[in-house]
């Protein structure tokens, strides 16, 4: 499988795309075509454990490596020591949806599904490409990617991780997870700004050629662990096939039946992986894109116009507080028939005026494939309460946004296609919000809320979150958004 950029005609191997992370001209790496995965092959997944399912999908893209190597990487990434309980991505049947739980990993958010895998892909790709430089992974996080990247890359030889998160823009548990991170090769810094500022800052550092030369002279090069890195997306494609196989196993669908997928969306990586799965052959009817009050994507799907010129809201689903969704670029590359000039023009327009309008054909196709809607904090809280009351199931606020949007979708369309609602975080990462939604009670202390939530619901709190109570805070840097590059110089001890 070869890779190109959304903004220029290039020819790279998967290993090169993973190590580079983002293309020099600012585009994102994409496969030149989608490998087919047949219904027979999907049928064969049904009897396999998760890591073997993942290997079947990944190996279609990571053709630099032998099948055995890919399976070995998957078994390390998704083993019981990383995902206690054995199943990395279980499907739970509710009354009118199927919840795909992606939060069983070490950081209790779905980012682990990709970031437990990425270090293996990265180090093997470096080896395959003869890269001897230290790879410095710059991360901008809205809360969950940062910790998952730290956890995945901590003390991985040949790599360093630097994470920037929005100051005051993440939950207490998310912040503690990051600032208590151990490891000789990790740094964390809060940025006075929101996630978009942090992401733009990181992208600007990537685009700074002078900085790249300084790093090179010091035996270092940059890469990304954000979902702009293709190596983040491939592992995410796998769990959609796995969920489909589980629905067949549960008897919810027959092999070949179409399903809907409803995804709580921020940077558009998770739902794009579902889109890619469909292009490979997964029978999908609609992609339901669920946003919180930062509903730029809802408007985009309904009108074909992307317009980030709007107020930014802090919500109870902070990992979706995003106005510039990076992976939309990969979608419009598809919708515009692989026309990299068109994509470049649209992205230039986004950079200059904060908006762009899709060509009519692309806009129509977008609306055909996707359904976009949103739920504000009150609606999400109501949904957490409703689902707990009616089904005894506890959802985090991000999952609740998706679940609420799915309820709206059903009412509006009367579509009864079986639907996967993607669950992206453990309720214990947002215990204050969840507890208030199901009991009406408020706790000042997040850990007290955790204890009470556990007592009330009987759902066990993940061990790694429990440990946060006692771990020392190690990373207390804060910087202005203009000073992110300066911080990187400082962390790396280069001049
Ligand atoms: C990152 C994240 C999202 C958004 O996922 P994208 O791939 O950025 O669309 C949703 N929920 C949680 C809990 C997350 O951590």
Coordinates of C-alpha atoms and ligand atoms in Angstrom, one line a residue:
X1 CA 0.0 0.0 0.0
X2 CA 1.4 3.4 -1.0
X3 CA 0.5 6.8 0.5
X4 CA 0.1 10.3 -0.8
X5 CA -0.8 13.7 0.7
X6 CA -4.2 15.4 0.6
X7 CA -2.4 18.5 -0.8
X8 CA 0.3 17.2 -3.1
X9 CA 1.0 14.1 -5.2
X10 CA 3.6 12.1 -3.2
X11 CA 4.6 8.4 -3.0
X12 CA 5.4 7.1 0.5
X13 CA 5.4 3.7 2.3
X14 CA 3.2 3.3 5.4
X15 CA 6.4 3.4 7.5
X16 CA 7.4 6.7 6.0
X17 CA 4.0 8.2 6.5
X18 CA 3.9 7.1 10.2
X19 CA 7.4 8.4 11.0
X20 CA 6.8 11.8 9.3
X21 CA 3.3 12.2 10.8
X22 CA 2.3 15.2 8.7
X23 CA 3.4 16.2 5.1
X24 CA 5.8 19.0 4.7
X25 CA 3.4 21.2 2.6
X26 CA 0.8 20.9 5.4
X27 CA -1.3 18.1 4.0
X28 CA -2.3 14.8 5.6
X29 CA -1.1 11.4 4.5
X30 CA -3.8 9.2 2.9
X31 CA -3.7 5.8 1.3
X32 CA -3.8 6.0 -2.6
X33 CA -6.7 3.5 -2.5
X34 CA -8.7 1.4 0.0
X35 CA -7.9 -2.2 0.4
X36 CA -11.0 -4.4 0.1
X37 CA -12.2 -6.5 3.0
X38 CA -14.8 -8.9 1.9
X39 CA -17.9 -10.2 3.7
X40 CA -16.2 -13.6 3.9
X41 CA -13.3 -12.0 5.6
X42 CA -15.6 -10.2 8.0
X43 CA -17.3 -13.5 8.7
X44 CA -13.9 -15.0 9.6
X45 CA -13.4 -12.3 12.3
X46 CA -16.4 -13.5 14.3
X47 CA -14.5 -16.3 16.0
X48 CA -11.2 -14.4 16.6
X49 CA -10.0 -12.5 19.7
X50 CA -9.6 -8.7 19.3
X51 CA -5.9 -8.6 18.6
X52 CA -6.2 -11.1 15.7
X53 CA -9.2 -9.1 14.2
X54 CA -7.0 -6.0 14.4
X55 CA -4.1 -7.7 12.7
X56 CA -6.3 -8.7 9.8
X57 CA -7.3 -5.1 9.2
X58 CA -4.0 -3.4 9.9
X59 CA -2.0 -5.8 7.7
X60 CA -3.9 -4.4 4.7
X61 CA -2.3 -1.0 5.3
X62 CA 1.0 -1.8 7.0
X63 CA 2.4 -3.7 4.1
X64 CA 6.0 -2.8 5.1
X65 CA 5.7 -5.6 7.7
X66 CA 5.1 -9.3 7.5
X67 CA 1.7 -10.5 8.7
X68 CA 3.4 -12.3 11.7
X69 CA 5.1 -9.0 12.7
X70 CA 1.7 -7.1 12.6
X71 CA 0.1 -9.8 14.6
X72 CA 2.9 -9.6 17.2
X73 CA 2.4 -5.8 17.4
X74 CA -1.3 -6.3 17.9
X75 CA -0.9 -8.9 20.6
X76 CA 1.4 -6.5 22.5
X77 CA -0.9 -3.5 22.1
X78 CA -4.1 -5.3 23.0
X79 CA -3.0 -7.8 25.6
X80 CA -4.7 -8.4 28.9
X81 CA -1.9 -6.4 30.7
X82 CA -3.0 -3.3 28.7
X83 CA -6.7 -4.0 28.5
X84 CA -7.7 -5.9 31.7
X85 CA -10.6 -8.2 31.1
X86 CA -9.3 -9.5 27.8
X87 CA -11.7 -7.8 25.3
X88 CA -10.3 -4.5 24.1
X89 CA -13.5 -3.3 22.4
X90 CA -16.6 -5.1 23.7
X91 CA -20.1 -4.3 22.4
X92 CA -22.9 -3.9 24.9
X93 CA -26.5 -4.3 23.8
X94 CA -28.9 -1.7 25.1
X95 CA -32.7 -1.5 24.3
X96 CA -32.3 0.4 21.0
X97 CA -28.6 0.7 20.3
X98 CA -25.3 -1.2 20.6
X99 CA -22.6 0.5 22.6
X100 CA -19.1 -0.1 21.5
X101 CA -17.0 0.4 24.6
X102 CA -13.5 1.7 23.6
X103 CA -12.4 2.9 27.1
X104 CA -11.0 -0.3 28.6
X105 CA -7.3 0.7 28.0
X106 CA -4.8 2.1 30.5
X107 CA -6.0 5.8 30.2
X108 CA -9.8 5.0 30.2
X109 CA -10.5 6.8 26.9
X110 CA -10.7 5.5 23.3
X111 CA -7.4 7.1 22.4
X112 CA -5.7 4.0 23.8
X113 CA -7.1 1.9 21.0
X114 CA -4.7 3.7 18.7
X115 CA -2.0 4.9 21.1
X116 CA -1.2 1.5 22.5
X117 CA -0.5 0.5 18.9
X118 CA 1.3 3.6 17.6
X119 CA 4.5 3.2 19.5
X120 CA 5.0 -0.3 18.0
X121 CA 4.2 1.0 14.5
X122 CA 6.5 4.0 15.1
X123 CA 9.5 2.1 16.3
X124 CA 9.2 -0.7 13.7
X125 CA 8.7 2.0 11.0
X126 CA 11.8 3.8 12.2
X127 CA 13.8 0.6 12.0
X128 CA 12.3 -0.2 8.5
X129 CA 13.3 3.2 7.2
X130 CA 16.7 3.2 8.8
X131 CA 15.8 6.3 10.9
X132 CA 18.4 6.8 13.7
X133 CA 17.3 10.2 14.8
X134 CA 15.4 10.5 18.0
X135 CA 11.7 11.0 17.1
X136 CA 10.1 13.8 19.0
X137 CA 6.4 13.4 19.2
X138 CA 4.5 16.7 19.6
X139 CA 1.0 16.4 20.8
X140 CA -1.8 18.9 21.2
X141 CA -4.6 17.4 23.3
X142 CA -8.2 18.3 24.2
X143 CA -7.7 16.0 27.2
X144 CA -7.4 12.4 26.3
X145 CA -4.8 12.1 23.5
X146 CA -2.2 13.6 25.7
X147 CA -2.3 11.0 28.4
X148 CA -2.8 8.2 26.0
X149 CA 0.3 9.3 24.1
X150 CA 2.3 9.7 27.3
X151 CA 1.3 6.2 28.4
X152 CA 2.0 4.7 25.1
X153 CA 5.4 6.3 24.5
X154 CA 6.8 6.6 28.0
X155 CA 10.4 5.2 28.0
X156 CA 10.0 3.8 24.5
X157 CA 13.7 3.9 23.2
X158 CA 14.4 6.4 20.4
X159 CA 11.3 8.5 21.2
X160 CA 10.3 11.6 23.2
X161 CA 6.9 13.0 23.8
X162 CA 5.9 16.6 24.5
X163 CA 2.2 17.3 25.2
X164 CA 0.4 20.6 25.2
X165 CA -3.0 20.9 26.7
X166 CA -5.4 23.9 27.1
X167 CA -4.9 25.5 30.6
X168 CA -8.2 25.1 32.5
X169 CA -9.7 23.3 29.5
X170 CA -9.6 19.7 30.7
X171 CA -11.3 17.7 33.5
X172 CA -9.6 17.3 36.8
X173 CA -8.9 13.6 36.2
X174 CA -7.6 14.4 32.7
X175 CA -5.2 17.0 34.1
X176 CA -4.0 14.7 36.9
X177 CA -3.4 11.9 34.5
X178 CA -1.0 14.0 32.5
X179 CA 0.8 16.0 35.1
X180 CA 1.6 12.8 37.1
X181 CA 3.1 10.9 34.2
X182 CA 6.3 9.1 34.8
X183 CA 9.0 8.4 32.3
X184 CA 12.4 9.8 31.3
X185 CA 11.3 11.0 27.9
X186 CA 8.1 12.9 28.6
X187 CA 7.2 16.6 29.0
X188 CA 3.8 18.2 29.5
X189 CA 2.9 21.9 29.3
X190 CA -0.4 23.8 29.7
X191 CA -1.1 26.4 27.1
X192 CA -3.0 29.6 27.9
X193 CA -5.6 29.1 25.1
X194 CA -8.0 26.5 23.9
X195 CA -7.4 23.2 22.0
X196 CA -7.5 24.9 18.6
X197 CA -4.7 27.3 19.8
X198 CA -2.6 24.3 21.0
X199 CA -3.3 22.4 17.7
X200 CA -2.5 25.4 15.6
X201 CA 0.7 26.0 17.6
X202 CA 1.8 22.4 17.0
X203 CA 1.1 22.6 13.3
X204 CA 3.1 25.8 13.1
X205 CA 6.1 24.2 14.7
X206 CA 5.8 21.3 12.2
X207 CA 5.8 23.9 9.4
X208 CA 8.9 25.7 10.7
X209 CA 11.7 24.6 8.4
X210 CA 14.4 26.4 10.4
X211 CA 13.4 24.6 13.5
X212 CA 13.4 21.2 11.7
X213 CA 17.0 22.0 10.6
X214 CA 18.1 22.8 14.2
X215 CA 16.6 19.5 15.4
X216 CA 18.2 17.6 12.5
X217 CA 21.6 19.0 13.5
X218 CA 20.9 17.7 17.0
X219 CA 19.9 14.2 15.8
X220 CA 16.2 14.7 16.2
X221 CA 13.1 14.9 14.1
X222 CA 9.5 15.6 14.8
X223 CA 6.5 13.4 14.4
X224 CA 2.9 13.5 15.5
X225 CA 0.7 11.3 17.7
X226 CA -2.5 13.3 17.0
X227 CA -5.0 11.8 14.6
X228 CA -3.3 13.7 11.8
X229 CA -0.9 10.8 11.9
X230 CA -2.2 8.0 9.7
X231 CA -0.8 5.5 12.2
X232 CA -3.5 6.7 14.6
X233 CA -6.3 6.0 12.1
X234 CA -5.5 2.4 11.0
X235 CA -6.0 0.9 14.5
X236 CA -9.3 2.8 14.7
X237 CA -10.6 1.2 11.5
X238 CA -10.2 -2.2 13.0
X239 CA -12.7 -1.7 15.9
X240 CA -15.5 -1.0 13.5
X241 CA -15.0 -4.3 11.8
X242 CA -14.7 -5.9 15.2
X243 CA -18.0 -4.4 16.4
X244 CA -19.8 -5.6 13.3
X245 CA -18.4 -9.1 13.9
X246 CA -19.7 -8.9 17.5
X247 CA -23.1 -7.8 16.3
X248 CA -23.2 -10.9 14.0
X249 CA -22.1 -13.0 16.9
X250 CA -24.8 -11.6 19.1
X251 CA -27.4 -12.4 16.5
X252 CA -28.3 -8.7 16.2
X253 CA -27.6 -8.7 12.4
X254 CA -26.8 -11.2 9.6
X255 CA -23.6 -11.0 7.7
X256 CA -24.1 -8.4 5.0
X257 CA -26.8 -6.3 6.8
X258 CA -26.1 -2.6 7.0
X259 CA -25.6 -0.8 10.3
X260 CA -25.4 2.8 11.3
X261 CA -22.5 4.2 13.4
X262 CA -23.0 7.2 15.7
X263 CA -19.8 8.8 16.9
X264 CA -19.2 11.6 19.4
X265 CA -16.9 13.8 17.3
X266 CA -14.2 16.4 17.8
X267 CA -11.2 16.2 15.5
X268 CA -13.1 13.8 13.2
X269 CA -10.6 11.0 13.5
X270 CA -12.9 8.4 15.0
X271 CA -15.8 8.8 12.6
X272 CA -13.4 9.1 9.6
X273 CA -12.1 5.6 10.6
X274 CA -15.6 4.3 10.2
X275 CA -15.9 6.0 6.8
X276 CA -12.6 4.3 5.8
X277 CA -14.0 1.0 7.1
X278 CA -17.1 1.4 4.8
X279 CA -14.9 2.2 1.8
X280 CA -13.1 -1.1 2.5
X281 CA -16.4 -3.0 2.5
X282 CA -18.0 -2.7 5.9
X283 CA -21.8 -2.5 5.3
X284 CA -22.7 1.0 6.7
X285 CA -25.9 2.9 6.0
X286 CA -25.3 6.2 7.8
X287 CA -22.5 7.9 9.6
X288 CA -24.1 9.9 12.4
X289 CA -21.8 12.7 13.5
X290 CA -22.6 13.9 17.0
X291 CA -21.3 17.2 18.3
X292 CA -21.7 19.2 21.5
X293 CA -22.5 22.9 21.5
X294 CA -19.4 23.5 19.4
X295 CA -21.5 22.3 16.5
X296 CA -19.4 23.4 13.5
X297 CA -19.6 19.9 12.0
X298 CA -23.4 19.8 12.2
X299 CA -23.6 22.9 10.1
X300 CA -20.9 21.6 7.8
X301 CA -22.9 18.4 7.0
X302 CA -26.2 20.3 6.6
X303 CA -24.9 23.1 4.4
X304 CA -21.5 22.0 2.9
X305 CA -20.0 25.2 4.4
X306 CA -17.3 24.9 7.0
X307 CA -17.3 28.0 9.2
X308 CA -15.2 28.2 12.3
X309 CA -16.0 31.9 12.9
X310 CA -18.2 31.4 15.9
X311 CA -18.0 31.4 19.6
X312 CA -16.0 28.7 21.3
X313 CA -17.8 27.0 24.2
X314 CA -16.3 25.0 27.1
X315 CA -18.7 22.0 27.7
X316 CA -19.0 19.0 29.9
X317 CA -17.6 17.0 27.0
X318 CA -14.2 18.8 26.7
X319 CA -12.6 16.3 24.4
X320 CA -15.0 17.5 21.7
X321 CA -14.5 21.2 22.3
X322 CA -12.9 21.8 18.9
X323 CA -13.7 24.1 16.0
X324 CA -11.0 23.1 13.6
X325 CA -11.5 19.4 13.0
X326 CA -8.3 18.3 11.3
X327 CA -9.4 15.0 9.8
X328 CA -12.2 16.6 7.8
X329 CA -9.4 17.4 5.3
X330 CA -9.1 13.6 4.6
X331 CA -12.8 13.4 4.1
X332 CA -13.0 16.3 1.6
X333 CA -10.0 14.7 -0.2
X334 CA -12.4 11.8 -0.9
X335 CA -15.4 13.9 -1.6
X336 CA -13.5 16.0 -4.1
X337 CA -12.3 13.0 -6.1
X338 CA -8.7 13.1 -4.8
X339 CA -8.2 16.6 -6.2
X340 CA -5.3 17.9 -4.1
X341 CA -5.4 21.3 -5.7
X342 CA -9.0 21.7 -4.6
X343 CA -8.2 20.5 -1.1
X344 CA -5.3 22.9 -0.9
X345 CA -7.5 25.8 -2.0
X346 CA -10.2 25.0 0.6
X347 CA -7.6 24.6 3.4
X348 CA -6.0 27.9 2.4
X349 CA -9.4 29.5 2.6
X350 CA -9.9 28.0 6.1
X351 CA -6.6 29.4 7.2
X352 CA -7.2 32.9 5.8
X353 CA -10.9 33.4 6.4
X354 CA -11.9 30.6 8.8
X355 CA -14.3 29.2 6.3
X356 CA -14.8 27.4 3.0
X357 CA -17.7 26.0 0.9
X358 CA -17.5 22.6 -0.7
X359 CA -18.2 22.2 -4.4
X360 CA -21.8 21.2 -4.9
X361 CA -21.2 17.6 -5.8
X362 CA -19.0 17.1 -2.7
X363 CA -21.6 18.8 -0.5
X364 CA -24.3 16.5 -1.8
X365 CA -22.3 13.4 -1.2
X366 CA -21.4 14.6 2.3
X367 CA -25.1 15.0 3.1
X368 CA -25.9 11.6 1.5
X369 CA -23.4 9.7 3.7
X370 CA -23.6 11.7 6.9
X371 CA -26.2 12.8 9.3
X372 CA -25.1 15.6 11.6
X373 CA -26.7 16.8 14.8
X374 CA -25.7 18.0 18.3
X375 CA -26.6 17.9 21.9
X376 CA -25.8 20.6 24.5
X377 CA -24.7 19.9 28.1
X378 CA -28.3 19.7 29.5
X379 CA -29.4 17.2 26.8
X380 CA -26.3 15.1 27.5
X381 CA -27.0 15.1 31.2
X382 CA -30.6 14.2 30.6
X383 CA -29.5 11.3 28.4
X384 CA -27.0 10.0 31.1
X385 CA -29.9 10.1 33.5
X386 CA -32.4 8.4 31.2
X387 CA -30.1 5.6 30.2
X388 CA -29.1 4.9 33.8
X389 CA -32.7 5.0 35.0
X390 CA -34.1 2.9 32.2
X391 CA -31.2 0.4 31.6
X392 CA -28.9 0.7 34.6
X393 CA -26.1 1.6 32.1
X394 CA -23.6 4.4 33.0
X395 CA -22.4 6.7 30.2
X396 CA -19.7 9.4 30.2
X397 CA -20.8 12.8 28.8
X398 CA -19.1 12.3 25.4
X399 CA -20.9 9.0 24.9
X400 CA -24.1 10.7 26.1
X401 CA -23.8 13.3 23.4
X402 CA -23.8 10.5 20.8
X403 CA -26.6 8.6 22.5
X404 CA -28.8 11.8 22.7
X405 CA -28.1 12.6 19.0
X406 CA -29.0 9.0 18.1
X407 CA -32.3 9.3 19.9
X408 CA -33.0 12.5 17.9
X409 CA -32.0 10.7 14.7
X410 CA -34.5 7.9 15.3
X411 CA -37.3 10.2 16.0
X412 CA -36.7 12.3 13.0
X413 CA -35.9 9.6 10.4
X414 CA -37.8 6.5 11.7
X415 CA -34.7 4.6 10.5
X416 CA -34.6 1.3 12.4
X417 CA -31.2 0.1 11.1
X418 CA -29.2 -1.4 14.0
X419 CA -26.9 1.2 15.3
X420 CA -23.5 1.3 17.0
X421 CA -23.1 4.2 19.5
X422 CA -19.4 4.6 20.1
X423 CA -18.5 5.1 23.7
X424 CA -15.2 7.0 24.0
X425 CA -14.5 7.4 27.7
X426 CA -15.0 5.8 31.1
X427 CA -17.7 7.7 33.2
X428 CA -15.0 7.9 35.9
X429 CA -13.0 10.4 33.9
X430 CA -15.9 12.8 34.3
X431 CA -17.4 11.6 37.5
X432 CA -18.7 14.9 38.8
X433 CA -20.9 15.5 35.6
X434 CA -22.1 11.9 35.6
X435 CA -23.0 11.7 39.2
X436 CA -24.9 15.0 39.0
X437 CA -26.8 13.7 36.0
X438 CA -27.9 10.4 37.7
X439 CA -28.4 11.6 41.2
X440 CA -28.7 15.4 41.1
X441 CA -26.0 15.7 43.7
X442 CA -22.9 17.8 43.4
X443 CA -19.5 17.1 44.9
X444 CA -16.6 19.6 45.0
X445 CA -14.1 16.9 45.1
X446 CA -13.8 14.7 41.9
X447 CA -12.5 11.7 43.9
X448 CA -15.4 11.8 46.3
X449 CA -17.7 11.9 43.3
X450 CA -15.9 8.8 42.0
X451 CA -16.4 6.9 45.3
X452 CA -20.1 7.9 45.3
X453 CA -20.5 6.9 41.7
X454 CA -19.0 3.5 42.4
X455 CA -21.1 3.0 45.5
X456 CA -24.3 4.0 43.7
X457 CA -23.9 2.2 40.4
X458 CA -21.7 -0.8 41.3
X459 CA -19.6 -0.1 38.1
X460 CA -16.0 -0.5 39.2
X461 CA -13.6 2.4 38.9
X462 CA -10.6 1.7 36.7
X463 CA -7.5 1.0 38.9
X464 CA -5.3 3.4 37.1
X465 CA -7.7 6.3 37.8
X466 CA -7.7 5.3 41.5
X467 CA -3.9 5.6 41.7
X468 CA -4.1 9.3 40.7
X469 CA -5.1 10.2 44.2
X470 CA -1.6 9.5 45.5
X471 CA 0.7 10.2 42.6
X472 CA 2.9 13.4 42.9
X473 CA 2.4 16.2 40.3
X474 CA 5.6 16.4 38.2
X475 CA 4.8 18.6 35.2
X476 CA 3.7 22.1 36.1
X477 CA 4.9 24.2 33.1
X478 CA 2.5 26.7 31.6
X479 CA 3.1 28.9 28.6
X480 CA 1.4 31.4 26.3
X481 CA 0.2 30.1 22.9
X482 CA 2.9 32.2 21.2
X483 CA 5.6 30.5 23.2
X484 CA 5.0 26.9 22.4
X485 CA 8.1 26.6 20.2
X486 CA 10.2 28.2 22.8
X487 CA 9.0 25.6 25.3
X488 CA 10.0 22.8 22.9
X489 CA 13.5 24.2 22.6
X490 CA 13.7 24.3 26.3
X491 CA 12.4 20.7 26.8
X492 CA 14.8 19.4 24.2
X493 CA 17.8 21.4 25.4
X494 CA 18.6 22.5 21.8
X495 CA 19.5 26.0 20.6
Ligands
LIG1 C1 -10.9 12.5 21.4 C2 -12.2 12.2 21.9 C3 -13.4 12.4 21.2 C4 -13.4 12.9 19.8 O1 -12.8 12.0 18.9 P1 -12.2 12.5 17.5 O2 -11.5 11.4 16.9 O3 -11.3 13.7 17.8 O4 -13.4 13.0 16.7 C5 -14.6 12.0 21.8 N1 -14.7 11.6 23.0 C6 -13.6 11.4 23.8 C7 -13.8 10.9 25.2 C8 -12.3 11.7 23.3 O5 -11.3 11.6 24.0

